[in-house]
PDB file of C-alpha atoms in Angstrom:
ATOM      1  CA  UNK A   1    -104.521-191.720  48.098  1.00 60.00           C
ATOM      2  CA  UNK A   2    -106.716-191.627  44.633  1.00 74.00           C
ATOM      3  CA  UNK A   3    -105.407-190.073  41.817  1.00 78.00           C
ATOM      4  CA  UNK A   4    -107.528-187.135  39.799  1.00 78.00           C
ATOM      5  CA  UNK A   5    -107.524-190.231  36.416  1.00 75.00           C
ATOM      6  CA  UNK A   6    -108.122-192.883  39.216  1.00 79.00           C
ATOM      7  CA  UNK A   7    -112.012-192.655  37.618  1.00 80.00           C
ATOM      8  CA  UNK A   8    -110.297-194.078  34.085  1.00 76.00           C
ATOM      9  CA  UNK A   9    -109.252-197.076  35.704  1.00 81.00           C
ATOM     10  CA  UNK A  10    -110.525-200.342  36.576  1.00 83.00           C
ATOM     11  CA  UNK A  11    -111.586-201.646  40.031  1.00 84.00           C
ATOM     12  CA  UNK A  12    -109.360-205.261  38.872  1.00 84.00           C
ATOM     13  CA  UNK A  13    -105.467-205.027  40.394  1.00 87.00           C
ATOM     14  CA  UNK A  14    -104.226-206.464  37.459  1.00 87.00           C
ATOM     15  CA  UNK A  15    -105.981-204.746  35.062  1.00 88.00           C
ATOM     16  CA  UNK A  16    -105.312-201.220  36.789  1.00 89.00           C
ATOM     17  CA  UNK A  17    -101.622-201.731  36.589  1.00 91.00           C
ATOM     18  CA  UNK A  18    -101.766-203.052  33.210  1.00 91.00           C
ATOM     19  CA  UNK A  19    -103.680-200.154  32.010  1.00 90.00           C
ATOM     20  CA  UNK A  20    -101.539-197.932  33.781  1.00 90.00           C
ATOM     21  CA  UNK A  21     -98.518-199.056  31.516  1.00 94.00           C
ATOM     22  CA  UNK A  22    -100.840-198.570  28.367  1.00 94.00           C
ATOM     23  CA  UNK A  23    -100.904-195.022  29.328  1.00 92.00           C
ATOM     24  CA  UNK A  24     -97.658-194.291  30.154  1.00 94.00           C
ATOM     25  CA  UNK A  25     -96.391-196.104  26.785  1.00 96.00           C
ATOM     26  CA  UNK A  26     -99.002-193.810  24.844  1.00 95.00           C
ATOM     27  CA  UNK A  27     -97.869-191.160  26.478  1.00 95.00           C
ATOM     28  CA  UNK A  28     -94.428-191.402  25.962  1.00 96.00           C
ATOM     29  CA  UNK A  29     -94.853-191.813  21.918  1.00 96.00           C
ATOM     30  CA  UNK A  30     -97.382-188.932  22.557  1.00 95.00           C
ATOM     31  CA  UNK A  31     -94.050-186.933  23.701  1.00 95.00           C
ATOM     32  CA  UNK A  32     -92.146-188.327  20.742  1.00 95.00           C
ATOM     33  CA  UNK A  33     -94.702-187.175  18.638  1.00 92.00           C
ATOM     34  CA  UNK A  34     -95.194-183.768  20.182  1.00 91.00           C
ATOM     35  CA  UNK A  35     -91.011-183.152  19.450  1.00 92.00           C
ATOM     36  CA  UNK A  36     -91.192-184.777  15.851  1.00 91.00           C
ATOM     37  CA  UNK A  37     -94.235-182.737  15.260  1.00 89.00           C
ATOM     38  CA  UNK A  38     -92.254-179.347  16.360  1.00 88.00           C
ATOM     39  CA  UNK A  39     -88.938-180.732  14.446  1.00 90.00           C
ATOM     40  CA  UNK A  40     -90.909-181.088  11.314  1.00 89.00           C
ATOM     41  CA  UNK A  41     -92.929-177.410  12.069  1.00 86.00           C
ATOM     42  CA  UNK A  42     -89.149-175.875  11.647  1.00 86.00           C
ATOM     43  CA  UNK A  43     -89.142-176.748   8.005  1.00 89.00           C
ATOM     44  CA  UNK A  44     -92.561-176.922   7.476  1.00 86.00           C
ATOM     45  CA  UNK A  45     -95.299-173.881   8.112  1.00 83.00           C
ATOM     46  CA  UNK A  46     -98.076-176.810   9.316  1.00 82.00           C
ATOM     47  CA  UNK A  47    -101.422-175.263  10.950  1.00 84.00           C
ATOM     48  CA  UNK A  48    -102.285-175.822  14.621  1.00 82.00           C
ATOM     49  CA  UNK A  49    -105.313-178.024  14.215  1.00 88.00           C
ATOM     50  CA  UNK A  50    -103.349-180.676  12.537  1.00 87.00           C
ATOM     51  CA  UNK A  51    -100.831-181.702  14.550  1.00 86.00           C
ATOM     52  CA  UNK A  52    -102.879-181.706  18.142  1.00 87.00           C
ATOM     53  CA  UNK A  53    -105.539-183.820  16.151  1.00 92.00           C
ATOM     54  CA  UNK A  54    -102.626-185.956  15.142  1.00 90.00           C
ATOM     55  CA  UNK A  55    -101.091-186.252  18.397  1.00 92.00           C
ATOM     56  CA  UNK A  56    -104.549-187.056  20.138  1.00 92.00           C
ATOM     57  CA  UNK A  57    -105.282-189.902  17.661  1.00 94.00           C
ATOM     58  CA  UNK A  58    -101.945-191.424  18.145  1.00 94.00           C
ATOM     59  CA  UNK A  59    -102.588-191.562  22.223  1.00 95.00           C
ATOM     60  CA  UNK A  60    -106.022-192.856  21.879  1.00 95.00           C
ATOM     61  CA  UNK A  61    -104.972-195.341  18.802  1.00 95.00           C
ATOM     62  CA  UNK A  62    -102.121-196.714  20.614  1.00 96.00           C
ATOM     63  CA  UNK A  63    -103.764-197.179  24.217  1.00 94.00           C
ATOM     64  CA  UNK A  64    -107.180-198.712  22.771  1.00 94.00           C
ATOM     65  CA  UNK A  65    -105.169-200.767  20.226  1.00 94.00           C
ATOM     66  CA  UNK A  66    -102.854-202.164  23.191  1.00 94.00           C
ATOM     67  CA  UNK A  67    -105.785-202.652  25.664  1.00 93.00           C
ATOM     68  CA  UNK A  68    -108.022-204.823  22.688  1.00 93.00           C
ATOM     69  CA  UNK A  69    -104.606-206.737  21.824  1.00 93.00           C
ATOM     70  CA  UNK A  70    -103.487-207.645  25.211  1.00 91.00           C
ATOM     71  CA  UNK A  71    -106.797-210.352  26.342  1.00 87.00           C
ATOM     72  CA  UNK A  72    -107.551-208.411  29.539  1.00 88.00           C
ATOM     73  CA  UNK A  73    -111.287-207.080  29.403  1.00 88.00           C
ATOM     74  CA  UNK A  74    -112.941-210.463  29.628  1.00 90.00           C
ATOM     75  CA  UNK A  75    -111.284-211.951  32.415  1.00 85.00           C
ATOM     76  CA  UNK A  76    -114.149-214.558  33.335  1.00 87.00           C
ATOM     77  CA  UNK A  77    -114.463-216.057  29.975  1.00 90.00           C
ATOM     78  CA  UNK A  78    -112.165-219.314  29.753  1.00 89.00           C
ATOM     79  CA  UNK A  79    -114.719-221.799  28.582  1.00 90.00           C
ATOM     80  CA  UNK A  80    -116.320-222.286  25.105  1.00 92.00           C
ATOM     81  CA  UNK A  81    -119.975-221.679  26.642  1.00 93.00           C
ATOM     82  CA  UNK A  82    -119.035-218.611  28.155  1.00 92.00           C
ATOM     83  CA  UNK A  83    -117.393-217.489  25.067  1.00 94.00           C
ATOM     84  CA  UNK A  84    -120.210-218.132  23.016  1.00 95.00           C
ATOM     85  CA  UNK A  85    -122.749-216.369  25.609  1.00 95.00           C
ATOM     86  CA  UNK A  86    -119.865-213.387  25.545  1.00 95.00           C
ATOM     87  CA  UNK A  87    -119.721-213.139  22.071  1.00 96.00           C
ATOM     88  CA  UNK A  88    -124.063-212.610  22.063  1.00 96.00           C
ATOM     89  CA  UNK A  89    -123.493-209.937  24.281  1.00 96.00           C
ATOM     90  CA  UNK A  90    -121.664-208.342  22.087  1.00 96.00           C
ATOM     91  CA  UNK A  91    -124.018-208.338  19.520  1.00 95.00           C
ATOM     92  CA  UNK A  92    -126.836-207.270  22.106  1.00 96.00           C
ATOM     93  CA  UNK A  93    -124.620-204.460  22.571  1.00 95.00           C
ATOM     94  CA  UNK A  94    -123.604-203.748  19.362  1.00 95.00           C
ATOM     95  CA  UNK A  95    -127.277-203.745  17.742  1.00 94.00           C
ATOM     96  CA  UNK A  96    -128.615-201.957  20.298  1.00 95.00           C
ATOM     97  CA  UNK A  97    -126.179-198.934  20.183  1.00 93.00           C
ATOM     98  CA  UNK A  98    -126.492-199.196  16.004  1.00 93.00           C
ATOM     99  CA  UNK A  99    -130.171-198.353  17.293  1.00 93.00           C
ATOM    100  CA  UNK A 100    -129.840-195.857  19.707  1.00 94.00           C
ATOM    101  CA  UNK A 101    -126.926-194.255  17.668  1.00 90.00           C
ATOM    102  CA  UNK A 102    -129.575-194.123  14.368  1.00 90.00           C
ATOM    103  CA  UNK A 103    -132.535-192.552  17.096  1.00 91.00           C
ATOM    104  CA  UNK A 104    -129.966-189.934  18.612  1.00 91.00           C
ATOM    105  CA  UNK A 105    -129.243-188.810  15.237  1.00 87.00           C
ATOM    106  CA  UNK A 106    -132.557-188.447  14.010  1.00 88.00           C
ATOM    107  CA  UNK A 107    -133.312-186.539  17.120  1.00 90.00           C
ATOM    108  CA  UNK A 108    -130.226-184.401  17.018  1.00 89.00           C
ATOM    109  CA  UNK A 109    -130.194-183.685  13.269  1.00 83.00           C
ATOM    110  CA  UNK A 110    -133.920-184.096  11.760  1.00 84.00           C
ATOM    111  CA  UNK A 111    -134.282-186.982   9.202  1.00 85.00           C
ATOM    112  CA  UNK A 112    -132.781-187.222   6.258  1.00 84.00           C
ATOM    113  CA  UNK A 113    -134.415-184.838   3.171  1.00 85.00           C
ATOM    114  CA  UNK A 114    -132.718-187.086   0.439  1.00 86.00           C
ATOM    115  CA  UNK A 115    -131.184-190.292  -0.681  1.00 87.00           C
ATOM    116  CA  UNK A 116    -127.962-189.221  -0.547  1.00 89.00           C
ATOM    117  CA  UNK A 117    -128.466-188.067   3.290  1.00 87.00           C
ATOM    118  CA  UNK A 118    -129.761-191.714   4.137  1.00 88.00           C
ATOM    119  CA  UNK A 119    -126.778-193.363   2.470  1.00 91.00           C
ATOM    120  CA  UNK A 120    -123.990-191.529   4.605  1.00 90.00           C
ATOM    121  CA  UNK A 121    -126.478-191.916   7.604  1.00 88.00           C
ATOM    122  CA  UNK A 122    -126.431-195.839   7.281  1.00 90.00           C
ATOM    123  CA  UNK A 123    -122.973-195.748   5.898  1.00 93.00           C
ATOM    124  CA  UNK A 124    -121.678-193.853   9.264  1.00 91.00           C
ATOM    125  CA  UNK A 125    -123.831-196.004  11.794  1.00 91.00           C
ATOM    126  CA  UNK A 126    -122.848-199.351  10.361  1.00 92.00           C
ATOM    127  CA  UNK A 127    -119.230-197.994   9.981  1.00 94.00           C
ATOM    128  CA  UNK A 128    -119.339-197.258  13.598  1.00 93.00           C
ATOM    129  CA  UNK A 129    -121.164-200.743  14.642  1.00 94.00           C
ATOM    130  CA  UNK A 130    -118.864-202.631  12.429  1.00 95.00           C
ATOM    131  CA  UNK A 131    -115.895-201.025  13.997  1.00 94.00           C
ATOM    132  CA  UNK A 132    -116.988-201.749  17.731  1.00 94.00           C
ATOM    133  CA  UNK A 133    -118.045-205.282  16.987  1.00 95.00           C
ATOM    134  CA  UNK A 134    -114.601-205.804  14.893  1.00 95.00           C
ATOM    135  CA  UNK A 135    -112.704-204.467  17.718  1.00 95.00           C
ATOM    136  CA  UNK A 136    -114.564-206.243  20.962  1.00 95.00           C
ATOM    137  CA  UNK A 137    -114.734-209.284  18.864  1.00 96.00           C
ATOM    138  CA  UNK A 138    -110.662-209.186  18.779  1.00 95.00           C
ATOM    139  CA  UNK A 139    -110.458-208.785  22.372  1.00 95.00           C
ATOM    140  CA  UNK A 140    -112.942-211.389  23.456  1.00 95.00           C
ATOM    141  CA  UNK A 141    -110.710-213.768  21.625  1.00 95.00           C
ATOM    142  CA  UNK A 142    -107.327-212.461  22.654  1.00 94.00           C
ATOM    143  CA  UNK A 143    -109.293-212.701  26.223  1.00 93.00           C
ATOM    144  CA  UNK A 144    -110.417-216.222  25.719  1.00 94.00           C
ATOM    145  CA  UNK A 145    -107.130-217.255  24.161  1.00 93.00           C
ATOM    146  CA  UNK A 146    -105.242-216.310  27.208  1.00 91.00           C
ATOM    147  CA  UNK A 147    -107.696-217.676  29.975  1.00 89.00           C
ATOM    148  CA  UNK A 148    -108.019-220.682  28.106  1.00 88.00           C
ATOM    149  CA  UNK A 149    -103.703-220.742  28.208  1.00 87.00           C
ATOM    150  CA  UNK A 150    -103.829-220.092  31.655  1.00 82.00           C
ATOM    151  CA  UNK A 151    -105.802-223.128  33.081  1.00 77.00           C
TER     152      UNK A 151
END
C-alpha cells in the first residue's frame, strides 16, 4: 500500500529507506524544536511567524544537508570519466536554471529601472546558482567517494 509522501521518494530501495530515515531524524529535531520553541515562548513574548519559519528551515536544512552529505544521489558514478561527464551536467544544469531563473524574473517582475535593481538581481541569481552548484558539487563527490570505496 503507497503512502500519501510516497510521491517524495525515490523509485531506488536503498535510497527510499535511506531517505526515509532523513525524514524521520528531521522530524524528530523538528519536535525538539517545536517544545524548545514553546519552552522559550514562556519567558519570552516571540511572534508567530518566527518560530514556524524557524522550525521549517531546521527540517528542510537538516534533511537536504543529510541527503547531500551521505553520497547517495549519484549512484552510477564510480569511475573518473563518469565523474567528470557528471560534474558537466551539473554545470548544464546549473547555467541553464541561472538562465531561466534571470528570464522568469524578468517576466514576473518587469526589468530592472536602476542600477541598484540589476545588482541585487545578479547578486540573487548567482547567489542561488552558486548555492546549487556548491551543494550538488558536494554530493557528486561524497557519491563518487563512496562508489569508488565500494568496488
Amino acid at each position: 500500500m503507497k503512502s500519501w509522501v510516497s510521491f517524495l521518494l525515490p523509485k531506488d530501495e536503498y535510497k527510499k529507506t535511506r531517505m526515509l530515515y532523513f525524514f524521520t531524524e528531521g522530524s524528530i529535531i523538528l519536535l525538539l524544536a517545536l517544545v524548545g520553541i514553546i519552552i522559550i515562548n514562556n519567558y519570552f513574548n516571540i511572534s508567530t511567524e518566527i518560530p514556524l519559519l524557524f522550525s521549517i528551515a531546521i527540517f528542510l536544512f537538516y534533511v537536504s544537508g543529510r541527503y547531500i552529505l551521505s553520497g547517495i544521489e549519484y549512484t552510477d558514478v564510480a569511475t573518473e570519466g563518469a565523474y567528470r561527464i557528471e560534474l558537466k551536467h551539473i554545470f548544464a544544469r546549473t547555467g541553464s536554471f541561472t538562465v531561466v531563473f534571470i528570464l522568469l524574473y524578468l517576466v514576473v517582475a518587469g526589468i530592472p529601472n536602476n542600477q541598484n535593481e540589476w545588482i541585487e538581481l545578479m547578486a540573487l541569481v548567482l547567489g542561488a546558482g552558486l548555492l546549487w552548484f556548491i551543494t550538488s558539487y558536494i554530493s557528486l563527490k561524497r557519491s563518487y567517494k563512496k562508489n569508488k570505496e565500494l568496488l
